[in-house]
Tab-separated table of C-alpha atoms in Angstrom:
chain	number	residue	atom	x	y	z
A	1	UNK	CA	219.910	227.520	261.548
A	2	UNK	CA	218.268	229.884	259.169
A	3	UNK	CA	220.681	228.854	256.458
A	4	UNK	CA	220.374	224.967	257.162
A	5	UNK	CA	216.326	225.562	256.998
A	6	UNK	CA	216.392	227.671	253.492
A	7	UNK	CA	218.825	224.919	252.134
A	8	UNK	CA	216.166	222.397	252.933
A	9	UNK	CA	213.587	224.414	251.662
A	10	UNK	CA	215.136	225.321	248.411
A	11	UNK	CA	216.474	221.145	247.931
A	12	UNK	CA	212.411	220.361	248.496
A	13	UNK	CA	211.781	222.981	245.984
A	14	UNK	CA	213.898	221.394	243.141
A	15	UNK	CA	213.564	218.107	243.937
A	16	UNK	CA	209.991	218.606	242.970
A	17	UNK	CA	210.898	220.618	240.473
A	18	UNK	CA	212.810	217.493	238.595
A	19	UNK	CA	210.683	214.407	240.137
A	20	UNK	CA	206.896	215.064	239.389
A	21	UNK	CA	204.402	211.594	239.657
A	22	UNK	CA	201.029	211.034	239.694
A	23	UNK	CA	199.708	207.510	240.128
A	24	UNK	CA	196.203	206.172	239.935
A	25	UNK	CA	195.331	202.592	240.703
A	26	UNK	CA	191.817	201.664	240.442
A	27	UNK	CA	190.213	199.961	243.604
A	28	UNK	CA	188.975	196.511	242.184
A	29	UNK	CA	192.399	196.276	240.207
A	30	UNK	CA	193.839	193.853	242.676
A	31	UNK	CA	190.709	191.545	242.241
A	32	UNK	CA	191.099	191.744	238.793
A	33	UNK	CA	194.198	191.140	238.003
A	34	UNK	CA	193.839	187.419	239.509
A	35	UNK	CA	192.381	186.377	236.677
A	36	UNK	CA	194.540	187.746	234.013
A	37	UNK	CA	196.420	185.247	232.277
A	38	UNK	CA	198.542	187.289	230.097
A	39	UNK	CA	199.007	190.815	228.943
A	40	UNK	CA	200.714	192.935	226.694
A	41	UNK	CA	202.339	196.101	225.911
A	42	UNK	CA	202.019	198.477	222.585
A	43	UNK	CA	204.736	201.187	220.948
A	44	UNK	CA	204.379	204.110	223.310
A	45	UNK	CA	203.643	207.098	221.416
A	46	UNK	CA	206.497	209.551	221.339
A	47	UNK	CA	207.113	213.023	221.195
A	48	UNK	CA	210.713	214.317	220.608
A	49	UNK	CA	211.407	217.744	221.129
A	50	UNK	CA	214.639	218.956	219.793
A	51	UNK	CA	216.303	222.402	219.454
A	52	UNK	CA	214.942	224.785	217.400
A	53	UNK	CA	217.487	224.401	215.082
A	54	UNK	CA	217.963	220.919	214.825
A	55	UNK	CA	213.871	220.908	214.279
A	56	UNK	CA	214.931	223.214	211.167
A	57	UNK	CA	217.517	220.508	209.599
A	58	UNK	CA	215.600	217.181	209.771
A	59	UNK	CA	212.489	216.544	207.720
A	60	UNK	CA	208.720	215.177	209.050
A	61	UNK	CA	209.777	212.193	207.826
A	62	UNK	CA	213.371	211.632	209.979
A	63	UNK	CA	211.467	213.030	212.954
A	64	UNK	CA	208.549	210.215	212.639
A	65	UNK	CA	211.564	207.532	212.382
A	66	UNK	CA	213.215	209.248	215.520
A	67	UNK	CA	210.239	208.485	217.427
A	68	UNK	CA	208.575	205.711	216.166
A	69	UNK	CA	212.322	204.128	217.217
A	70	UNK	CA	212.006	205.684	220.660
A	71	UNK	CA	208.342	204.476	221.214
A	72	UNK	CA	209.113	200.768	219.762
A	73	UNK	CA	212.054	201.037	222.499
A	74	UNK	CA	210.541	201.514	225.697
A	75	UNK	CA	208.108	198.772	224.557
A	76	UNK	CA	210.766	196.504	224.445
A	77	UNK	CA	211.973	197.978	227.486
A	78	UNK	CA	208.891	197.538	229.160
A	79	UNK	CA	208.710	193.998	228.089
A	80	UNK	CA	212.469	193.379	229.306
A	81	UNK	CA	211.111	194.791	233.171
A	82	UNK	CA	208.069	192.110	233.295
A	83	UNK	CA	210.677	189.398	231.888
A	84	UNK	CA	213.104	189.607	234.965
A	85	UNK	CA	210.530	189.908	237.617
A	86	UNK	CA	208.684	186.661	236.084
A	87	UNK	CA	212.318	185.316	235.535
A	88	UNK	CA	212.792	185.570	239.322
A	89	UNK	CA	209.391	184.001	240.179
A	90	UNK	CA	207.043	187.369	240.952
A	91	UNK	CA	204.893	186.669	237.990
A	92	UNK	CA	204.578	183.211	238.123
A	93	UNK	CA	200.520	183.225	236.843
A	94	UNK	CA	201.567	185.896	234.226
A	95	UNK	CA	202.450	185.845	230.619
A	96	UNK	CA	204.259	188.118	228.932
A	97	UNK	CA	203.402	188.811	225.386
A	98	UNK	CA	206.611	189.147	223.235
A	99	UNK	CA	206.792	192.481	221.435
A	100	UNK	CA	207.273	190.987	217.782
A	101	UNK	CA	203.984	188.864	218.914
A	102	UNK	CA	202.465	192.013	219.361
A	103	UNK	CA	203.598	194.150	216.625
A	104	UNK	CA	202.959	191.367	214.215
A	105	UNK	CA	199.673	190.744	214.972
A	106	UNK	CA	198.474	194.532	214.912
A	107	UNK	CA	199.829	194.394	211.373
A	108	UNK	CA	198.034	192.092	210.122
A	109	UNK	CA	195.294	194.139	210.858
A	110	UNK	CA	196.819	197.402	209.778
A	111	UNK	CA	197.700	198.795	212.850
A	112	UNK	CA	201.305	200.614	213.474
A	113	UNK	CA	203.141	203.452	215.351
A	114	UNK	CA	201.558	205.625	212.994
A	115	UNK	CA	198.064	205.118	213.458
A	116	UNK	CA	197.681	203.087	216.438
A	117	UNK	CA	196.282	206.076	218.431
A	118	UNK	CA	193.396	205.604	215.895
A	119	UNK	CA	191.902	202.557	218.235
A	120	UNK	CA	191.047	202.310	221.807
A	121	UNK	CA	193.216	200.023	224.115
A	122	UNK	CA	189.893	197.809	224.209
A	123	UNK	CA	190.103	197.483	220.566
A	124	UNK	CA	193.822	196.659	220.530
A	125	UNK	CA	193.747	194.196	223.124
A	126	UNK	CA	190.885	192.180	221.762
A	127	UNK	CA	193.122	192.175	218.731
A	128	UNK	CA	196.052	190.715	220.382
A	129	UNK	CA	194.151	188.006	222.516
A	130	UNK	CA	195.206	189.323	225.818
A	131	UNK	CA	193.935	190.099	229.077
A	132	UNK	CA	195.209	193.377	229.182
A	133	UNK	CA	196.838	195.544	227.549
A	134	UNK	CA	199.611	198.743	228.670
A	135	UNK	CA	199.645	201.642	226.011
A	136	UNK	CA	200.707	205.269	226.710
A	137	UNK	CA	203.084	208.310	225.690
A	138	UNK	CA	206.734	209.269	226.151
A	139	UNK	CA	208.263	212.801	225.546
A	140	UNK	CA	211.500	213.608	225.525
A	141	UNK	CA	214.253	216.161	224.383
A	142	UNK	CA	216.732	213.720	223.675
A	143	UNK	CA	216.263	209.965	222.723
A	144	UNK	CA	217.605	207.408	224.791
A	145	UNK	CA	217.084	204.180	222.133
A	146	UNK	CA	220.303	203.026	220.007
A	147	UNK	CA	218.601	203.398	216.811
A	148	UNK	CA	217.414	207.234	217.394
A	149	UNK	CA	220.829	208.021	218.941
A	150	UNK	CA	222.630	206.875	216.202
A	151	UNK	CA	220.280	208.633	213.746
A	152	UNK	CA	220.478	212.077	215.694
A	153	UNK	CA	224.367	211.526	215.732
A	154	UNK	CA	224.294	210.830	211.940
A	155	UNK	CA	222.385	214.222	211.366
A	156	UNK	CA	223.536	216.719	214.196
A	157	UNK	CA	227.020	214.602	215.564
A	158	UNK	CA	225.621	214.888	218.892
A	159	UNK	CA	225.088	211.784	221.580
A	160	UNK	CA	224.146	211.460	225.209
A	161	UNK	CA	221.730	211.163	227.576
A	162	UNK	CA	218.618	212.316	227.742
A	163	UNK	CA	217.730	215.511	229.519
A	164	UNK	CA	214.562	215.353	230.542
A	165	UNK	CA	211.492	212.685	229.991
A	166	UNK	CA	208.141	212.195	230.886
A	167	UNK	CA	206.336	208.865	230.694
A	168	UNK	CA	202.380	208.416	230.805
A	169	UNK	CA	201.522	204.728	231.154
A	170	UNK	CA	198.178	202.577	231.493
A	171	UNK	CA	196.980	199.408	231.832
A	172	UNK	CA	193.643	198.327	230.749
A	173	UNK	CA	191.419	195.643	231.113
A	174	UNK	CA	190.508	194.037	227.887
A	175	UNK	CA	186.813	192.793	229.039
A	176	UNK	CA	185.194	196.359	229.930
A	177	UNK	CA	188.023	198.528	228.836
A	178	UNK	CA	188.242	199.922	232.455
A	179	UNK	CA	191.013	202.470	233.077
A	180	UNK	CA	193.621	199.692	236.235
A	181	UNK	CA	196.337	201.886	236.338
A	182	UNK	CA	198.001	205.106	235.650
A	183	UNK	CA	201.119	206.317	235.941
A	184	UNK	CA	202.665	209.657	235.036
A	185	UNK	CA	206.321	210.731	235.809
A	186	UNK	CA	208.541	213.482	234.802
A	187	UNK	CA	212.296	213.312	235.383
A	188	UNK	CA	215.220	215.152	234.879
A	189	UNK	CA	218.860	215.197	234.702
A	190	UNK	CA	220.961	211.947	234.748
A	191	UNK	CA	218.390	208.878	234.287
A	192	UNK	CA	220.641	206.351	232.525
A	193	UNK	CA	222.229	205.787	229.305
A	194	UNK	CA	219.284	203.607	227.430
A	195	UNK	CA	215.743	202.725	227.819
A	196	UNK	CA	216.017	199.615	230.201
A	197	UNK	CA	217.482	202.294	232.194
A	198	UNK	CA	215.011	204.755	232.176
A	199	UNK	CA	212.457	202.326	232.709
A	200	UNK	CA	214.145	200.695	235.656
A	201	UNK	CA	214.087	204.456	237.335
A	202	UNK	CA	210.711	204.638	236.347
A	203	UNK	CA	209.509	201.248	237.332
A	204	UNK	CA	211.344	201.072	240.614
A	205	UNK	CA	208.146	202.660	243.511
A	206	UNK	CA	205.218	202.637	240.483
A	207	UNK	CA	205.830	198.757	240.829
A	208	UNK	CA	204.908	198.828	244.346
A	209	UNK	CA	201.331	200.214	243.400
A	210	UNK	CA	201.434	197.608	240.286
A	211	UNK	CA	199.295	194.450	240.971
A	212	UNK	CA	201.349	192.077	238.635
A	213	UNK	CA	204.593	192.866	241.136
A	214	UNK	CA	203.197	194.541	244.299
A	215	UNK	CA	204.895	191.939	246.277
A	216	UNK	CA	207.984	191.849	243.933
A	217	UNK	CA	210.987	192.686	246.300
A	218	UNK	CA	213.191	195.352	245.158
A	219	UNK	CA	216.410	194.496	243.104
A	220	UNK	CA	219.382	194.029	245.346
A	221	UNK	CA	221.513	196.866	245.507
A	222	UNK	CA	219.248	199.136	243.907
A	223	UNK	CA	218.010	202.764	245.645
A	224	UNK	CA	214.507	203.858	245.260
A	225	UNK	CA	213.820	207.621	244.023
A	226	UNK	CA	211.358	209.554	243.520
């Protein structure tokens, strides 16, 4: 019985250890997010954090590729999630602004991976003529997008999936700038082979807490994690 308990104890132990979320929804964001029309989503900001020695073999300037590649992907990701839950009729009110739209737009105006940091989600929504607006940061120790695997591959012949990841996500409302929704999460081990994947793991209970898709039903088949 002893045994059976500490085997409990100790599964508790590291499934916290490898599942760590913290989600804040603000009160009046169900109120508010009947009048939004149409929102969208900017390049995450993105943190890879490679070996010591693979840090020592690529330049600033590979490393700022690596992740503006990674951020740019789980942007598209994050686009491709809202897509199929409109696509099966849980967004019906809700727009989706296409990523090019957005990237385009903020371009125009001088804004990219590189700087957009430099403006507050306010600002950047305003910009892009939406409602609101979801921005955040990704870390990682090993890039899940195609074009930052095949560039780590290229430089240390390495693939695979990532390790470890933590995602920080917000929405924010473009009239006040008010803080809807935020989401932090830290996995680890297997979580997929791309992006769409990790997002989908990601996505799958913060949904339920998500205004746009709280009464989204889950995708048929699919288990829900922590």
């Amino acid at each position: 019985m002893k045994k059976i308990l500490l085997s409990i104890l100790l599964l508790a132990f590291f499934q916290s250890m490898f599942s760590q979320t913290s989600l804040y929804e603000n009160p009046d964001f169900d109120e508010i997010a009947k009048s939004h029309k149409i929102i969208a989503m900017v390049p995450f900001k993105t943190q890879v954090k490679l070996r010591p020695k693979q840090m020592k073999d690529m330049t600033a300037e590979q490393l700022n590729r690596i992740e503006k590649s990674e951020g740019e992907s789980i942007q598209t990701a994050m686009y491709s999630w809202f897509l199929k839950r409109k696509k099966r009729g849980d967004l019906e009110s809700l727009d989706i602004q296409d990523p090019r739209t957005t990237n385009a737009t903020l371009k125009k105006q001088n804004i990219d991976y590189n700087n957009i940091m430099d403006s507050t989600p306010q600002e950047l929504a305003t910009i892009l003529g939406v409602d609101a607006i979801i921005s955040g940061d990704f870390e990682t120790n090993k890039p899940m997008s195609e074009g930052a695997s095949v560039a780590l591959g290229v430089l240390f012949g390495f693939f695979g999936n990532t390790n470890s990841a933590t995602i920080n996500m917000s929405v924010h409302n473009t009239a006040d700038g008010v803080l809807l929704w935020n989401y932090n999460k830290k996995v680890s081990g297997s979580i997929g082979s791309d992006t769409e994947d990790l997002i989908n793991i990601l996505m799958r209970k913060a949904s339920r807490r998500l205004a746009y898709t709280k009464n989204s039903k889950e995708e048929e088949g699919e288990e829900v994690k922590d």
